[in-house]
Amino acid sequence: MAASTASAALSGNPNLTSSHKPHASLSPHSCLRFSTAISRKFPFKSLTTIPFTTATTAASTRRSTTVTASSTSFHGLCYVVHDNIDTDQIIPAEYLTLVPSNPDEYQKLGSYAFIGLPSSYETRFIEAGELKTKYTIVIAGQNFGCGSSREHAPVALGAAGARAVVAESYARIFFRNSVSTGEVYPLETEVRICEECRTGDVVTIELGESKLINHTTGKEYKLNPVGDVGPVIEAGGIFAYARKTGMIPAQTA
Amino acid sequence: MASSTISSNSTTFIKKDVGLSAFSSSPSSFSVPKTKRRNSRKIVSVMAPQQSPRSPSTTGSVKTAMTMTEKILARASQKPQLSPGENVWVDVDILMTHDVCGPGSFGIFKKEFGQNAKVWDREKIVIIPDHYIFTNDERANRNVDILRDFCTEQNIKYFYDIKDLGNFKVNPDYKGVCHVALAQEGHCRPGEVLLGTDSHTCTAGAFGQFATGIGNTDAGFVLGTGKILLKVPPTLRFVMDGEMPDYLLAKDLILQIIGEISVSGATYKSMEFVGSTVESLTMEERMTLCNMVVEAGGKNGVVPADSTTHKYLEDKTDVPYEPVYSDEQARFLSEYRFDVSKLEPLVAKPHSPDNRALARECKDVKIDRVYIGSCTGGKTEDFLAAAKVFHASGKKVKVPTFLVPATQKVWMDVYSLPVPGCGGKTCSQIFEEAGCDTPASPSCGACLGGPRDTYARMNEPQANVIVKLVCVSTTNRNFPGRMGHKEGQIYLASPYTAAASALTGFVTDPREFLQ
């Protein structure tokens, strides 16, 4: 089955193995489509996972690598959930004692991602005994991330190794937190792809073309433009955006 | 009957000279694609673009009508005019955080602004440990210590600390549930902008202010700057008229609304509650109404300030405030009208707050426990309501009935206030006679499960016992696993309905006891 072959190829899930996460210097696209490059993790988030980078400011980390729009894509297995997946299912409250800005606890948080899903989800997001997920992309229905404002929700998904969520619609605070943290890229489709994709399908997201390709089914889907948050994502998150627009001073080392 | 309770007071916000603003901002540089964030299958009418009757250059200042939320954000961003969809930098009046999200927010603040950075205003930050307090979980306890360290370092004025976990009463500063404490301590004021790292921050909208929940990163940003980037939401208006029947509470009203529009019916929108019924509600009932705005996906909820609001605030704050009100001509995305006299007690069945049903139609649902507590249903008046039902029955509860007062003040009221019409008895006396559990230490408790040793948490059933724990709760969410065990079945209800259900051991319409 395609999925198992793919999973073998993807076991070296790029965003999990290296401790250094490449950070996009975002190409200055002025249009609001997310053709702007983003290699998943915003710079300031990197500060939590690269403790050895001393005197690193968000800006300098971002300048360390440049990823252009045409080269940004997400590729991997997808994990499919349905409508109204609330934050208690993404990360149950008992794990909220973990502080996401603490690197060790950040990793631990990731290991509990989606542990709250009911047992009707027979294939689990993270297999027993594992700390990371083998699914790069989460596919969801409507109102993904509803419920609590806990930032632990997108953080857990990102820490587990997911890179993007493709949902029909999002709850407000979850979407906002995803953009602010850069943990997972929140994408939207018009089509109900949670009914057309299965967990384990091999999927590619081409950001530059606003496209999602399901290699297992052979279908392609158009992704919605990222909208108002475009400039925030383009800049690299809320802090970077604020610095760029002069709202707060540039960070000094 | 027409209800317009909105005074057309459109000049209550302060106009500032935008050109001299120290901060540059480009609010209108983003277009709003029509395809974005459509959240449910119901297509609600999109607001028409604003039609200004005359061009500003010919008349000087022409104000287009605005809703309450638009006005609050306009004033807080020093703009004379705002429309839904605009992104603006807004000044924050109060930022609240608690033990679950505080440590993470502080971590981000320090990483972004520097280890020696100072918060933007030590008097505008309110730190309220409330979520995981009475537990042996070491990390939870450590998180309260982290709050304390930060507050000491930053000389935060409002920190409602707790040190002795064994006896909440010996902690003079400790309050309990953040949203109730914010109100009781006078931090909620009409016209202001209040943010909190908690989804139920929308509760404070009951005071006619803009209040919404944010995450750690946004909070870290606010800590350093006192500002946040917000998109102005359009407003849904809910007009509730009619005399409130004596078996209904605000919880029933909001369950009615959420059942009507679904858990995503108000996503990115403001919910404005007006009408003669709303005017008749106490502050605590208005708080219950606004509390569950987030359960409909709402960004914020508002109730116009009136004499009830002013009276409540009289002895709690001396910070001056200036309420704002929706203009008569303000445009709303939709308007819903309810004749409250026709409504009946409701529940939200597992596993969604919009899974609305009449309580009386669930009378065959056998339950295992009742939980009365949380910011939604653990305030003083919630306990008075429950006590009223127990007293009317005169019988004992048939299932374990857990009582968790939201704050120290509520706990004291439970033990000292005579319940109206009950012969001078206090809530605590009535609860004891009815066989309820002793009222617990005030905190969020089991509303969100919490660490395994949390009082009243729904834990795994014993081995070999196939029991789906069924709980009637006055809390705000019933998604799978919300109160602990994933298989737990939670029926959200008003304090009246919860008490009635405790007395029968089944989901029960409170009219069984109140009429």
XYZ file of N, CA and C in Angstrom, chain A residues 32 44-45 47-48 58 84 86-89 93-103 105 108 115-119 124 142-143 146-152 168-173 175-177 180-181 188 190 192 224-229 231-232 238-239 241-243 245-248 251, chain B residues 23-26 30-33 35-41 85 87 89 100-101 103-104 107-108 111-113 132 137 139-140 142-143 146 197-199 212-218 220-221 225 227-231 263-264 267-268 294-295 297 299 448 450-452 457 477 479-480 482 486-487:
426
model
N -1.719 38.644 -0.810
C -2.085 38.020 0.447
C -2.136 36.506 0.367
N 11.012 33.236 16.446
C 11.016 33.326 17.899
C 10.675 32.001 18.535
N 9.997 31.171 17.822
C 9.716 29.866 18.372
C 11.010 29.085 18.461
N 13.704 29.975 19.450
C 14.431 30.281 20.672
C 14.118 29.289 21.768
N 12.987 28.637 21.637
C 12.647 27.668 22.675
C 13.286 26.329 22.415
N 15.436 37.139 17.113
C 14.509 36.580 16.131
C 14.949 36.953 14.731
N -15.356 20.015 14.444
C -15.414 20.472 15.839
C -14.429 19.743 16.754
N -12.073 19.879 19.361
C -11.800 20.957 20.305
C -10.431 20.783 20.952
N -10.016 21.814 21.646
C -8.669 21.821 22.208
C -8.481 20.748 23.280
N -9.554 20.320 23.916
C -9.412 19.241 24.902
C -9.045 17.931 24.225
N -9.448 17.775 22.962
C -9.065 16.562 22.245
C -7.646 16.687 21.705
N -6.589 18.792 29.267
C -6.205 19.782 30.264
C -5.163 19.287 31.250
N -5.139 17.979 31.514
C -4.193 17.522 32.532
C -2.745 17.725 32.111
N -2.491 17.952 30.834
C -1.119 18.148 30.381
C -0.726 19.622 30.325
N -1.637 20.483 30.719
C -1.370 21.913 30.601
C -0.420 22.431 31.673
N -0.006 21.551 32.580
C 0.998 21.988 33.543
C 2.350 22.128 32.857
N 2.473 21.571 31.662
C 3.723 21.702 30.912
C 3.791 23.105 30.328
N 4.920 23.763 30.534
C 5.081 25.140 30.077
C 5.736 25.135 28.700
N 5.049 25.597 27.666
C 5.552 25.443 26.288
C 6.865 26.171 26.020
N 7.154 27.238 26.780
C 8.380 27.976 26.502
C 9.591 27.314 27.150
N 9.386 26.211 27.816
C 10.463 25.424 28.408
C 10.783 24.279 27.435
N 12.016 24.220 26.929
C 12.327 23.265 25.846
C 11.993 21.808 26.171
N 9.812 20.655 28.323
C 8.371 20.472 28.468
C 7.678 20.632 27.123
N 7.769 17.271 25.605
C 6.815 16.394 26.280
C 5.388 16.692 25.830
N -3.953 13.139 22.018
C -4.196 11.984 22.875
C -5.648 11.990 23.367
N -6.282 13.148 23.270
C -7.662 13.250 23.740
C -8.699 12.783 22.737
N -8.288 12.400 21.558
C -9.262 11.933 20.573
C -9.930 10.667 21.090
N -11.238 10.538 20.872
C -11.926 9.357 21.372
C -11.394 8.078 20.736
N -11.748 6.950 21.341
C -11.218 5.676 20.860
C -11.764 5.293 19.489
N -3.922 5.989 16.025
C -3.608 7.140 16.865
C -2.602 8.050 16.176
N -14.769 21.146 9.901
C -15.102 22.518 10.286
C -14.689 22.811 11.724
N -14.475 24.097 11.959
C -14.325 24.588 13.329
C -13.196 23.875 14.077
N -11.696 24.375 18.197
C -12.651 25.116 19.014
C -12.425 24.822 20.487
N -13.012 25.653 21.326
C -12.872 25.451 22.761
C -11.942 26.460 23.373
N -10.954 25.958 24.038
C -10.092 26.788 24.874
C -9.138 27.661 24.063
N -8.585 28.670 24.748
C -7.593 29.520 24.104
C -6.197 28.959 24.286
N -6.079 27.788 24.868
C -4.758 27.282 25.208
C -3.858 27.203 23.991
N -2.740 27.916 24.075
C -1.762 27.900 22.996
C -1.088 26.543 22.941
N -1.222 25.785 24.010
C -0.647 24.437 24.057
C -1.164 23.580 22.902
N -11.436 22.860 6.942
C -12.497 23.577 6.237
C -12.697 24.950 6.878
N -12.527 24.984 8.198
C -12.641 26.255 8.919
C -12.020 26.088 10.290
N -11.688 27.214 10.904
C -11.023 27.188 12.203
C -11.813 27.967 13.241
N -11.596 27.588 14.476
C -12.046 28.436 15.565
C -11.031 29.560 15.698
N -11.538 30.690 16.149
C -10.770 31.926 16.107
C -9.452 31.886 16.864
N -9.525 31.470 18.129
C -8.323 31.602 18.953
C -7.255 30.612 18.490
N -6.745 29.528 15.482
C -6.139 30.051 14.253
C -5.126 31.137 14.591
N -5.539 32.023 15.445
C -4.685 33.136 15.838
C -3.409 32.634 16.499
N -3.565 31.648 17.383
C -2.397 31.101 18.066
C -1.456 30.394 17.090
N 0.429 33.199 15.432
C 1.342 33.884 16.354
C 2.548 33.035 16.695
N 2.334 31.733 16.870
C 3.439 30.872 17.281
C 4.214 30.321 16.100
N -6.679 26.511 4.712
C -8.116 26.264 4.575
C -8.464 25.801 3.180
N -12.044 24.950 0.596
C -13.490 25.047 0.441
C -14.135 23.684 0.498
N -14.717 19.671 1.332
C -14.697 18.867 2.534
C -13.676 17.733 2.389
N -7.273 27.841 0.160
C -7.686 29.248 0.229
C -6.503 30.163 0.473
N -6.610 31.399 -0.006
C -5.590 32.386 0.339
C -5.598 32.621 1.850
N -4.459 32.985 2.364
C -4.350 33.050 3.817
C -4.986 34.305 4.397
N -5.272 35.271 3.555
C -6.073 36.398 4.024
C -5.315 37.418 4.844
N -6.030 37.986 5.811
C -5.497 39.115 6.567
C -4.228 38.806 7.329
N -4.077 37.545 7.688
C -2.879 37.247 8.481
C -1.649 37.149 7.593
N 0.237 39.333 6.015
C 1.376 40.177 6.397
C 2.039 39.734 7.702
N 1.231 39.184 8.611
C 1.822 38.747 9.884
C 2.681 37.512 9.649
N 3.837 37.610 15.055
C 3.345 38.879 15.581
C 4.481 39.789 16.036
N 5.521 39.221 16.633
C 6.626 40.066 17.108
C 7.388 40.661 15.927
N 6.292 41.053 12.935
C 5.425 41.997 12.230
C 5.424 43.352 12.943
N 5.345 43.304 14.259
C 5.310 44.549 15.015
C 6.610 45.329 14.854
N 7.713 44.611 14.784
C 8.996 45.295 14.595
C 9.065 45.888 13.198
N 6.705 46.883 11.282
C 5.848 48.042 11.064
C 6.139 49.160 12.047
N 7.188 48.992 12.824
C 7.582 50.076 13.713
C 6.783 50.158 14.998
N 5.999 49.135 15.241
C 5.173 49.173 16.460
C 6.035 48.980 17.695
N 7.032 48.130 17.569
C 7.989 47.982 18.669
C 9.391 48.093 18.096
N 14.753 44.365 17.864
C 15.343 43.699 19.018
C 16.849 43.859 18.983
N 2.518 55.777 17.389
C 2.750 54.503 16.740
C 2.163 54.512 15.347
N 2.930 54.085 14.418
C 2.369 53.961 13.080
C 1.577 52.685 13.026
N 0.554 52.709 12.283
C -0.197 51.475 12.092
C -0.869 51.566 10.746
N -1.006 50.485 10.140
C -1.633 50.476 8.820
C -2.826 49.553 8.870
N -5.143 45.573 4.621
C -5.435 44.184 4.277
C -6.832 44.114 3.688
N -6.933 43.447 2.608
C -8.272 43.222 2.072
C -8.856 42.018 2.761
N -10.101 41.865 2.680
C -10.760 40.733 3.335
C -11.358 39.837 2.259
N -10.634 38.826 1.882
C -11.198 37.942 0.853
C -12.509 37.350 1.325
N -13.705 34.588 0.770
C -13.673 33.168 1.060
C -13.131 32.867 2.441
N -12.658 33.867 3.132
C -11.978 33.485 4.361
C -12.923 33.153 5.489
N -12.532 32.180 6.241
C -13.143 31.838 7.510
C -14.654 31.714 7.500
N -15.151 31.108 6.491
C -16.560 30.767 6.582
C -16.610 29.561 7.482
N -17.412 29.603 8.486
C -17.239 28.634 9.551
C -18.313 27.581 9.608
N -19.528 27.854 9.246
C -20.530 26.795 9.325
C -21.264 26.766 8.009
N -22.105 25.810 7.876
C -22.828 25.677 6.614
C -23.846 26.794 6.454
N -13.763 44.035 10.009
C -12.783 43.596 9.028
C -11.490 44.372 9.101
N -8.099 45.760 10.612
C -7.118 45.303 11.600
C -6.480 46.515 12.245
N -4.284 48.223 15.802
C -3.553 48.068 17.055
C -4.377 48.745 18.149
N -2.034 28.354 34.425
C -1.778 27.465 33.291
C -1.033 28.184 32.173
N -1.411 29.399 31.891
C -0.810 30.100 30.748
C 0.178 31.188 31.139
N 2.998 31.145 33.075
C 4.417 30.812 32.895
C 4.863 30.850 31.434
N 4.058 30.303 30.552
C 4.409 30.322 29.130
C 4.439 31.735 28.566
N 7.526 33.462 29.747
C 8.691 32.935 29.026
C 8.862 33.642 27.687
N 7.755 33.806 26.986
C 7.819 34.472 25.686
C 8.165 35.946 25.850
N 11.843 36.220 26.388
C 12.644 35.887 25.205
C 12.591 37.003 24.175
N 11.440 37.614 24.064
C 11.268 38.627 23.025
C 11.733 40.013 23.453
N 11.534 40.348 24.694
C 11.856 41.700 25.145
C 13.126 41.749 25.998
N -5.188 24.923 38.480
C -4.733 23.673 39.117
C -4.081 24.034 40.442
N 0.090 17.725 42.240
C 0.895 17.723 41.018
C 2.012 18.763 41.139
N 4.257 19.916 39.040
C 4.392 20.949 38.009
C 3.336 22.031 38.202
N 2.139 21.608 38.581
C 1.072 22.587 38.810
C 1.470 23.529 39.942
N 4.469 24.158 40.953
C 5.591 24.955 40.472
C 5.108 26.145 39.642
N 4.059 25.938 38.868
C 3.567 27.020 38.016
C 3.064 28.199 38.826
N 6.079 30.057 39.766
C 6.583 30.863 38.653
C 5.822 32.189 38.578
N -5.602 35.213 29.099
C -5.129 33.990 28.460
C -6.064 32.852 28.810
N -7.326 33.072 28.507
C -8.335 32.070 28.822
C -9.543 32.348 27.949
N -10.113 31.298 27.374
C -11.200 31.514 26.417
C -12.415 32.167 27.055
N -11.824 39.420 25.479
C -11.654 38.203 24.710
C -10.415 37.446 25.146
N -10.358 36.161 24.767
C -9.248 35.298 25.141
C -8.150 35.316 24.098
N -6.907 35.221 24.575
C -5.751 35.165 23.676
C -4.788 34.092 24.164
N -3.814 33.760 23.324
C -2.835 32.745 23.693
C -1.587 33.351 24.322
N -0.647 32.463 24.677
C 0.572 32.892 25.377
C 1.387 33.899 24.580
N 1.495 33.649 23.274
C 2.349 34.521 22.469
C 1.773 35.926 22.392
N 0.490 36.005 22.132
C -0.152 37.326 22.125
C -0.009 37.991 23.491
N 2.319 37.516 25.689
C 3.713 37.956 25.842
C 3.927 39.289 25.154
N 3.282 39.438 24.026
C 3.378 40.695 23.290
C 2.728 41.830 24.075
N 4.132 45.524 25.465
C 3.735 46.733 24.728
C 2.429 47.355 25.189
N -0.282 46.601 23.859
C -1.093 46.696 22.653
C -1.284 45.320 22.038
N -2.336 45.221 21.223
C -2.544 43.978 20.494
C -3.174 44.296 19.147
N -2.850 43.443 18.175
C -3.428 43.604 16.840
C -4.735 42.824 16.797
N -5.817 43.530 16.525
C -7.111 42.867 16.503
C -7.846 43.190 15.221
N -8.655 42.232 14.816
C -9.529 42.503 13.678
C -10.915 42.833 14.238
N -21.930 25.737 17.366
C -20.661 26.063 18.012
C -19.753 26.917 17.138
N -20.126 27.112 15.895
C -19.316 28.012 15.073
C -20.162 29.143 14.516
N -18.411 32.534 15.104
C -16.954 32.599 14.949
C -16.535 33.939 14.377
N -15.561 34.555 15.038
C -15.039 35.865 14.642
C -16.050 36.996 14.785
N -17.958 32.134 23.809
C -16.883 31.418 23.119
C -17.346 30.041 22.667
N -18.341 29.493 23.336
C -18.852 28.183 22.939
C -19.612 28.249 21.623
N -18.303 30.114 19.336
C -17.222 30.585 18.482
C -17.006 32.078 18.554
N -16.144 35.954 19.296
C -14.917 36.648 19.681
C -15.128 37.358 21.005
N -12.537 21.479 33.889
C -11.699 21.066 32.765
C -10.832 19.865 33.120
N -8.317 18.537 34.693
C -7.165 18.888 35.508
C -6.317 17.692 35.890
N -5.345 17.918 36.800
C -4.523 16.801 37.263
C -5.406 15.707 37.855
N -4.874 14.491 37.879
C -5.693 13.336 38.234
C -6.324 13.421 39.620
N -13.127 15.244 39.722
C -12.756 14.908 38.349
C -13.431 13.596 37.942
N -18.387 23.425 28.989
C -18.079 22.570 27.837
C -18.306 21.111 28.169
N -17.228 18.580 25.642
C -16.533 17.792 24.623
C -15.967 16.535 25.278
N -15.630 15.520 24.473
C -15.119 14.280 25.061
C -13.905 14.529 25.941
N -13.671 16.285 28.596
C -13.594 17.631 29.177
C -13.366 17.596 30.682
N -12.498 10.223 28.941
C -13.025 10.443 27.589
C -14.429 9.912 27.395
N -14.753 8.874 28.120
C -16.082 8.278 27.933
C -17.144 8.966 28.782
